[in-house]
mmCIF file of C-alpha atoms in Angstrom:
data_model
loop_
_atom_site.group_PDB
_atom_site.id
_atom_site.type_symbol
_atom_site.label_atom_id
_atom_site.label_comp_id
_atom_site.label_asym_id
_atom_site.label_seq_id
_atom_site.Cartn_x
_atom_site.Cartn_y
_atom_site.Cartn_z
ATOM 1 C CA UNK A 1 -5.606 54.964 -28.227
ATOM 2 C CA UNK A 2 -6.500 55.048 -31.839
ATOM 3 C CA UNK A 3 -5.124 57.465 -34.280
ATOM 4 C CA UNK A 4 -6.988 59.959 -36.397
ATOM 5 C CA UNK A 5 -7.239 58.932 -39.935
ATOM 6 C CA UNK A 6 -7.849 61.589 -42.859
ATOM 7 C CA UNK A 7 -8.446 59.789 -46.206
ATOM 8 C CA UNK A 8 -12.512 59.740 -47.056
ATOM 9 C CA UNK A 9 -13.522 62.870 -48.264
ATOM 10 C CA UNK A 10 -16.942 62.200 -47.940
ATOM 11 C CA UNK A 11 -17.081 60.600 -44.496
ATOM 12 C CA UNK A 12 -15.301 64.003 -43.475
ATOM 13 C CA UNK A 13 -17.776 66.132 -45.029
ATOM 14 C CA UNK A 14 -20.175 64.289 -43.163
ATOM 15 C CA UNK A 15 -18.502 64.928 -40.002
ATOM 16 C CA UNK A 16 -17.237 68.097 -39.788
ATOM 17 C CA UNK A 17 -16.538 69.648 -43.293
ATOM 18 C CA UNK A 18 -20.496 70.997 -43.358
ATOM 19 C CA UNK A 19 -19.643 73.090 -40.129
ATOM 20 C CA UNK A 20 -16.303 74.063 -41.420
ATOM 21 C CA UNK A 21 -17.614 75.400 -44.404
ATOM 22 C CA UNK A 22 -19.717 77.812 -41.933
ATOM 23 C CA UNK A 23 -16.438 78.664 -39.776
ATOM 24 C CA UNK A 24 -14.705 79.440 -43.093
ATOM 25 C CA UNK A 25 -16.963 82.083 -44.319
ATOM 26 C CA UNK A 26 -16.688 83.748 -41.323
ATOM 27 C CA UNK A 27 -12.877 83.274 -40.899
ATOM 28 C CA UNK A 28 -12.250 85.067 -44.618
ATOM 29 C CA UNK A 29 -14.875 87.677 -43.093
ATOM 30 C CA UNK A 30 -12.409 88.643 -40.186
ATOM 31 C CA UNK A 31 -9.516 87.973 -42.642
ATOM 32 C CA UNK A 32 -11.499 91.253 -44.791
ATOM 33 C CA UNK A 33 -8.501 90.766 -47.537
ATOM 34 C CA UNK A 34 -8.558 92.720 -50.760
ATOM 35 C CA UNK A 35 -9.319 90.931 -54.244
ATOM 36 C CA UNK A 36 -6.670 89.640 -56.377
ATOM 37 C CA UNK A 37 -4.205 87.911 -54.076
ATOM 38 C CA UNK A 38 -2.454 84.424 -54.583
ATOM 39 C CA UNK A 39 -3.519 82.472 -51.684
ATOM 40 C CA UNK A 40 -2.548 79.512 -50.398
ATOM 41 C CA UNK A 41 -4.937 76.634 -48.363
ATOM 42 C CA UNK A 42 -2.448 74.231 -46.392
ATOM 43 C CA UNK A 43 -4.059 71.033 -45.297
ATOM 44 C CA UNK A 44 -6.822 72.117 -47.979
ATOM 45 C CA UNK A 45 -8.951 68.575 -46.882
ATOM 46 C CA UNK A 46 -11.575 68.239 -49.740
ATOM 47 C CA UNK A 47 -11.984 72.031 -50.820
ATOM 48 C CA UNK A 48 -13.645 73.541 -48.279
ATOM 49 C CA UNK A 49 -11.999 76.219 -47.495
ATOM 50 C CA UNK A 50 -10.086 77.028 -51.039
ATOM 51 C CA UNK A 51 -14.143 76.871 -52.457
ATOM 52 C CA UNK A 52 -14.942 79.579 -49.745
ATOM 53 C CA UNK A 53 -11.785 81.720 -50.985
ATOM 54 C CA UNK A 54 -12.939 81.446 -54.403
ATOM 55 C CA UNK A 55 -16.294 82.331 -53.362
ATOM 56 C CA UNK A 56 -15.973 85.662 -51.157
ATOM 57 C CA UNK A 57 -12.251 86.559 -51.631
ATOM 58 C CA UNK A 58 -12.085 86.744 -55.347
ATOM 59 C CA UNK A 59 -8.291 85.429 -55.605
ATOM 60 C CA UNK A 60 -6.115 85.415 -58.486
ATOM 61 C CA UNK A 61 -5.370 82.363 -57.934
ATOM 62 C CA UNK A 62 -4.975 79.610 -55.345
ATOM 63 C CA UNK A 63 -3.068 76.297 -54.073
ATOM 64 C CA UNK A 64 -4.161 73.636 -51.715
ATOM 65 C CA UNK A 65 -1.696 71.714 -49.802
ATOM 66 C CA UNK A 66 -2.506 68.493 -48.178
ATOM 67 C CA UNK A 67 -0.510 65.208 -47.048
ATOM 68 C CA UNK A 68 -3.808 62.902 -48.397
ATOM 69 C CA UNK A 69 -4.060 61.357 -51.918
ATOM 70 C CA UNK A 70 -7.727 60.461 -51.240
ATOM 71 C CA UNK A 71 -8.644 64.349 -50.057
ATOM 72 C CA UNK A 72 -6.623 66.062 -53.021
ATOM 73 C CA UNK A 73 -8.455 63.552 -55.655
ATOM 74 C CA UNK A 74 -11.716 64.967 -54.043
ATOM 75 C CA UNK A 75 -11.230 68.313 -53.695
ATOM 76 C CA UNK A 76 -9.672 68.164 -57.752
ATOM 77 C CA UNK A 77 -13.273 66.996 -58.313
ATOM 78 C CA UNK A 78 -15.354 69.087 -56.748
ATOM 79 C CA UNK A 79 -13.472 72.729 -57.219
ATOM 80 C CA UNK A 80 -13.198 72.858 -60.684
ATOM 81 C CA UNK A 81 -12.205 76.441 -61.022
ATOM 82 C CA UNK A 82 -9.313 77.094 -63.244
ATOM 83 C CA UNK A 83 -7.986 79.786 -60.682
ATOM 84 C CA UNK A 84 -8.064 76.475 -57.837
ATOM 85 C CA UNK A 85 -5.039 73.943 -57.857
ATOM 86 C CA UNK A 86 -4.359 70.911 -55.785
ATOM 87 C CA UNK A 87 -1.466 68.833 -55.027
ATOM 88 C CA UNK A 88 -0.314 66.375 -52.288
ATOM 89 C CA UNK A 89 2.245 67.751 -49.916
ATOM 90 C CA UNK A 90 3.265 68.286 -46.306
ATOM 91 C CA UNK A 91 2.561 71.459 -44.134
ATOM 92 C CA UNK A 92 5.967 71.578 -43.105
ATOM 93 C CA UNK A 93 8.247 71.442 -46.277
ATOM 94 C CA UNK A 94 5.715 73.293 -48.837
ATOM 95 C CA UNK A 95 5.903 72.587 -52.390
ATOM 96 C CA UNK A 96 6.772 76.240 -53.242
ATOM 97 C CA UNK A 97 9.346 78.186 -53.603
ATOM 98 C CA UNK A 98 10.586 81.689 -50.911
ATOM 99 C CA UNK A 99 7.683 84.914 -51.390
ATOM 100 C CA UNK A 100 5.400 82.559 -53.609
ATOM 101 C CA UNK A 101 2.301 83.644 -52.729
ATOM 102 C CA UNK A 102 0.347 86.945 -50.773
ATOM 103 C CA UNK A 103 -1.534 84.968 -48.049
ATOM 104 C CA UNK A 104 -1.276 81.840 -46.421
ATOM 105 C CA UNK A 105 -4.263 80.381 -44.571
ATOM 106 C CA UNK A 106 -5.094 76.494 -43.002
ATOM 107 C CA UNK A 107 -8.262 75.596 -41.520
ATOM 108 C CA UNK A 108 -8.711 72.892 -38.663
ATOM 109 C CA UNK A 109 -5.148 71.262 -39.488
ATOM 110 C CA UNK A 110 -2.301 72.514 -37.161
ATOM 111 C CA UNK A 111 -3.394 70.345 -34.184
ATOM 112 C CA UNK A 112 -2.710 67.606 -36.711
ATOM 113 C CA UNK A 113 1.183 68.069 -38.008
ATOM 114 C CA UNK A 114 3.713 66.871 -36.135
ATOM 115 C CA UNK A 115 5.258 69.891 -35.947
ATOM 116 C CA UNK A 116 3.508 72.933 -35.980
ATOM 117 C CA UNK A 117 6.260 75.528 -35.037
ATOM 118 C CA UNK A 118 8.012 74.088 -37.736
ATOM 119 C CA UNK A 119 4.955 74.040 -40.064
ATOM 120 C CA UNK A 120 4.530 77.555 -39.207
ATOM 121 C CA UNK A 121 7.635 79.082 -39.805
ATOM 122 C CA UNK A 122 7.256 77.701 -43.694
ATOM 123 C CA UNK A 123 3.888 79.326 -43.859
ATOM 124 C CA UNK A 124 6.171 82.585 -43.410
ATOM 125 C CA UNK A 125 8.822 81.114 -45.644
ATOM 126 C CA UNK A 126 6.226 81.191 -48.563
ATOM 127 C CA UNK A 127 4.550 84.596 -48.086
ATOM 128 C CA UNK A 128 5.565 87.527 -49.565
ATOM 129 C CA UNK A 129 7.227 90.327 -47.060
ATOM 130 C CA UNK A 130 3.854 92.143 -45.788
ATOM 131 C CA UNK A 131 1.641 89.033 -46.511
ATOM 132 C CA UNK A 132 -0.905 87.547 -44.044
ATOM 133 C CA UNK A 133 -1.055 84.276 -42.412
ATOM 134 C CA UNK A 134 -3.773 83.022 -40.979
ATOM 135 C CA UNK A 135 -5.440 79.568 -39.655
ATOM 136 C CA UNK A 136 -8.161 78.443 -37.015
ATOM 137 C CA UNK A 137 -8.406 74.956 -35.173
ATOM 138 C CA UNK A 138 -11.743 73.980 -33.356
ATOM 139 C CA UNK A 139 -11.860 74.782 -29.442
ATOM 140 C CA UNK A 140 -11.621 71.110 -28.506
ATOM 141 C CA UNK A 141 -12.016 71.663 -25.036
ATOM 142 C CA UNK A 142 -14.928 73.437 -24.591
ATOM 143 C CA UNK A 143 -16.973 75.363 -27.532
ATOM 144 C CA UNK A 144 -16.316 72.365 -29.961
ATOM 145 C CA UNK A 145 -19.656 71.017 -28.709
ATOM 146 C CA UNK A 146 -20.345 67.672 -30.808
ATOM 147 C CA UNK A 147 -17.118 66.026 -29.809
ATOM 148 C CA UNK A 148 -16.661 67.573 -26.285
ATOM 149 C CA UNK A 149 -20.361 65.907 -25.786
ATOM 150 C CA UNK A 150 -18.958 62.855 -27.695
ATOM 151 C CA UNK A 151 -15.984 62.642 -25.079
ATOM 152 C CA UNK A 152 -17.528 63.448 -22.104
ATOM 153 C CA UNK A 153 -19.653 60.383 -22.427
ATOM 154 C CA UNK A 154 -16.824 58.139 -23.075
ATOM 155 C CA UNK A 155 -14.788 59.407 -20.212
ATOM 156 C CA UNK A 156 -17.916 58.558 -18.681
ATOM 157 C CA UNK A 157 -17.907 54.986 -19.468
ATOM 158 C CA UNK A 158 -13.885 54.154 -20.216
ATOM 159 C CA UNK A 159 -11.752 56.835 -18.591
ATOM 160 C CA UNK A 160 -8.947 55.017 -19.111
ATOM 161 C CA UNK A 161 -9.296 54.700 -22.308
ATOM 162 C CA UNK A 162 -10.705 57.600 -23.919
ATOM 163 C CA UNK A 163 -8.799 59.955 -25.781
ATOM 164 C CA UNK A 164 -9.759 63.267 -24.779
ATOM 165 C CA UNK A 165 -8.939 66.162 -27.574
ATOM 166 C CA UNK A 166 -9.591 68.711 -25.269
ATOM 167 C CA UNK A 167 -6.835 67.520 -23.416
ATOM 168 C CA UNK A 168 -5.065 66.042 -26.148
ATOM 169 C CA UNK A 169 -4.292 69.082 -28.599
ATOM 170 C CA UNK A 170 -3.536 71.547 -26.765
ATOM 171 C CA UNK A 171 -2.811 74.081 -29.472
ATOM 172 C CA UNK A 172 -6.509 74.627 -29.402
ATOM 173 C CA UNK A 173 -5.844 77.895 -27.445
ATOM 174 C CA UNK A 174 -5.117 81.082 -27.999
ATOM 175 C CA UNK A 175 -2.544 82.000 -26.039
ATOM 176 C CA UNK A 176 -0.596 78.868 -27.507
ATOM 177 C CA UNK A 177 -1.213 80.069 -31.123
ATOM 178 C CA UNK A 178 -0.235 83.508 -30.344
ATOM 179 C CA UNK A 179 2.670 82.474 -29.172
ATOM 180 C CA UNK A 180 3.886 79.947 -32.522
ATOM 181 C CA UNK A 181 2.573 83.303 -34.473
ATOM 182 C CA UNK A 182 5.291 85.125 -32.647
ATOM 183 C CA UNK A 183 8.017 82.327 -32.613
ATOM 184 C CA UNK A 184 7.801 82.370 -36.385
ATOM 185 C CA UNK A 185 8.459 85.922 -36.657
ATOM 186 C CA UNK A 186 5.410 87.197 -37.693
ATOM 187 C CA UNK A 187 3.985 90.198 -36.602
ATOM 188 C CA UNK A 188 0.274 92.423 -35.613
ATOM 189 C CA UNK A 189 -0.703 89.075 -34.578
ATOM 190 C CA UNK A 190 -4.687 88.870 -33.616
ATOM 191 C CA UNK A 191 -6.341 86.073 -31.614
ATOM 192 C CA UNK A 192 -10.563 85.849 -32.060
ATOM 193 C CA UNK A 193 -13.251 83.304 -31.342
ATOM 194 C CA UNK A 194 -15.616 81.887 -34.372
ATOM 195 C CA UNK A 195 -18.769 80.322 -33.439
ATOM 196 C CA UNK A 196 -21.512 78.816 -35.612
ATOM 197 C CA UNK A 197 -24.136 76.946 -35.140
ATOM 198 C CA UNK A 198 -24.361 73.085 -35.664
ATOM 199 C CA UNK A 199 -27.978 72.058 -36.201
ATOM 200 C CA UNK A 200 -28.328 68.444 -36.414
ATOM 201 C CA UNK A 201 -31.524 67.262 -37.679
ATOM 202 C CA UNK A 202 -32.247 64.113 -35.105
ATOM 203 C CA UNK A 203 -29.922 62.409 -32.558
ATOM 204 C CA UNK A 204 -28.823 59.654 -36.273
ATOM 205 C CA UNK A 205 -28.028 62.781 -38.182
ATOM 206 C CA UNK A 206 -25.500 63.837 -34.985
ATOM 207 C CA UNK A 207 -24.412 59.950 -34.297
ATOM 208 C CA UNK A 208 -23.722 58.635 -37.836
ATOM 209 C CA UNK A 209 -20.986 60.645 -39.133
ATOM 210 C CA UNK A 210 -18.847 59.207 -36.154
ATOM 211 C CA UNK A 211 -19.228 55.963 -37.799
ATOM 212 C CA UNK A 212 -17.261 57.451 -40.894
ATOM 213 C CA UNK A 213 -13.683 56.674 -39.416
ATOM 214 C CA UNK A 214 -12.352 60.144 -39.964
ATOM 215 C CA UNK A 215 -10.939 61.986 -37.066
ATOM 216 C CA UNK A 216 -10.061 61.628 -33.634
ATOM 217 C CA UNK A 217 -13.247 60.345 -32.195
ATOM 218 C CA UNK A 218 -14.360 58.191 -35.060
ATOM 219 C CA UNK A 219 -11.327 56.463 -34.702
ATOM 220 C CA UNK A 220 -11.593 55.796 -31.071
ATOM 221 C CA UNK A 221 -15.228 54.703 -31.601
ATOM 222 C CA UNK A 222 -13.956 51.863 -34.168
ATOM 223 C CA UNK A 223 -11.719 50.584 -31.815
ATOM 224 C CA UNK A 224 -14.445 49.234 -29.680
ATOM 225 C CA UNK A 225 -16.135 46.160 -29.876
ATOM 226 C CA UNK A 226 -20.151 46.582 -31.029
ATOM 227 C CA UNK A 227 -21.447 46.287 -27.241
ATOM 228 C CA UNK A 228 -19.719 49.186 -25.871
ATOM 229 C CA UNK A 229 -20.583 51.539 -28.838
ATOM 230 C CA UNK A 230 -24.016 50.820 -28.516
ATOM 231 C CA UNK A 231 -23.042 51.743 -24.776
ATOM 232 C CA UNK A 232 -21.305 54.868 -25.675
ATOM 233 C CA UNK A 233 -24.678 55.704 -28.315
ATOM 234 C CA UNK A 234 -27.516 54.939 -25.938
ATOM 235 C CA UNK A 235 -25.542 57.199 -22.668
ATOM 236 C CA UNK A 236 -24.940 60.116 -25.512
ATOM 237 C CA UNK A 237 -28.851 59.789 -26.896
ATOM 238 C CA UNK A 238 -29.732 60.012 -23.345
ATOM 239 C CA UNK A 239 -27.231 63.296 -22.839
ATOM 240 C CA UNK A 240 -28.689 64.805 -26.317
ATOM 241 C CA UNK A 241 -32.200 64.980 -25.872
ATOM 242 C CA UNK A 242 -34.127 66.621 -29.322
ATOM 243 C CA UNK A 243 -36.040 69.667 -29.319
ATOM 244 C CA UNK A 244 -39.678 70.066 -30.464
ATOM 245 C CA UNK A 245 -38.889 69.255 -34.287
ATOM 246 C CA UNK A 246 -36.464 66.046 -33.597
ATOM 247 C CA UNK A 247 -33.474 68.772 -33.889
ATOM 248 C CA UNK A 248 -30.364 68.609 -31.799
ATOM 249 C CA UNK A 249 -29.028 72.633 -31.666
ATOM 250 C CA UNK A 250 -25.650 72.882 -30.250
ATOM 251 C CA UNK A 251 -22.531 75.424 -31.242
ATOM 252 C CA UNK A 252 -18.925 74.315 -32.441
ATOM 253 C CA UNK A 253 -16.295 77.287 -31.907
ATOM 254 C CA UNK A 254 -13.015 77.573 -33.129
ATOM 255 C CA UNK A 255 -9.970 79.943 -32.372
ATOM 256 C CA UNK A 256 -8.478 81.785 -35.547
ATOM 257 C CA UNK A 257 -4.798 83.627 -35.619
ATOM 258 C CA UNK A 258 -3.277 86.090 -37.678
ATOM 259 C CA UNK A 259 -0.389 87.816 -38.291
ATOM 260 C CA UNK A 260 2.006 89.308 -40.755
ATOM 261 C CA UNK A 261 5.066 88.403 -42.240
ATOM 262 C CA UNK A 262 7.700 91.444 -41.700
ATOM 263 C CA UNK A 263 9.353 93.309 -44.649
ATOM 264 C CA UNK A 264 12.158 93.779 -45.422
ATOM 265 C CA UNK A 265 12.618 97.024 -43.499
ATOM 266 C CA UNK A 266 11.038 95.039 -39.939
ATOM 267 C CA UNK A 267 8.097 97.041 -40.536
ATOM 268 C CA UNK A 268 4.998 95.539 -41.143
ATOM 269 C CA UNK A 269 1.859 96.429 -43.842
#
């Protein structure tokens, strides 16, 4: 079973950074935070969601976290904002110091760490008494619909060997991030669903970002020999039939959490 690899920005933009961009607006939408704060992105990726903060949440200022050189070299390049800074660290000992910063978010990254619980409790290490925390992970097993299409078919032809991210991360739930909300103290915690649309312009436009390496299922798809990816292309061209204009239409959803660090008092804000 391969391993996900996160290193080429643009291979993951490709892949799923256009549709998290859409989840992110509507995340910070939900989120309905006030201007001003000092945010921080962990597992910021290549900008996406810091560039939405910037965008719609008008922050003072913000820092993304992430664990890759290659993704914090990108993201340095493309957000060139002078209230946006980057630097390479890991989700579970933060670069910053106790009550840094007003709100804490991460987008599509706690499946990922090793340890989210622990990850989690130095999101509320970092946040100020009354701050928010927030993050959202893709509904692997069912509303994520490119990759649960993606593994479905290679169940289909190597059940043995298929790793299944449905089954795989099972964070992906909301009654499991509710829960590591509440383990790490944090409080008026709130579970929703966030669906977009993924519109895929022809059956190459869906199939050719898994060729990028970057994730999960691009990963598992390199470890096979040429014959059976062809295999595993022609049975999910077959599955993925186009609509009148060439388009593929499916939806990707993803669960979000929130919650609130306590003050000092055990009240929250």
């Amino acid at each position: 079973m391969a391993s996900p690899v996160w290193a080429d920005g643009t291979a993951y933009e490709a892949y799923v950074g256009r549709w998290s961009r859409l989840i992110a607006v509507e995340f910070l939408r939900w989120l309905d935070l006030p201007r001003g704060l000092r945010w921080l992105d962990v597992g910021s990726g290549t900008g996406v969601l810091t560039s939405t903060v910037l965008a719609t949440a008008q922050p003072r200022q913000i820092t993304g976290v992430d664990p890759s050189e290659g993704f914090v070299t990108q993201a340095r390049a493309q957000v060139t904002d002078p209230r946006a800074d980057f630097a390479v660290g890991d989700a579970r000992v933060l670069p910053l110091p106790d009550d840094a910063v007003d709100v804490v978010v991460s987008g599509l990254v706690l499946n990922f760490v090793p340890e989210p619980t622990r990850a989690v409790a130095d999101f509320a290490r970092v946040v100020n008494p009354g701050g928010a925390v927030a993050a959202y992970v893709w509904d692997y097993a069912e509303g994520m619909e490119m990759m649960r299409h993606f593994w479905d078919a290679a169940s289909a032809l190597d059940p043995a060997a298929a790793r299944d991210d449905g089954r795989g991360f099972s964070l992906c739930r909301p009654d499991v991030l509710q829960a590591l909300w509440r383990d790490a103290g944090l409080t008026d915690i709130s579970v929703r669903a966030i669906e977009v649309p993924t519109v895929f312009a022809s059956f190459a436009d869906y199939w050719t970002p898994f060729l990028g390496g970057q994730g999960s299922a691009p990963a598992y798809l390199a470890s096979l020999a040429e014959p059976e990816q062809a295999a595993l292309r022609d049975l999910l061209a077959a599955r993925l039939p186009p609509g009148p204009d060439g388009s593929i239409r499916l939806t990707a959803r993803a669960w979000a959490v929130r919650g609130t660090r306590a003050t000092a008092s055990g009240s929250s804000t």
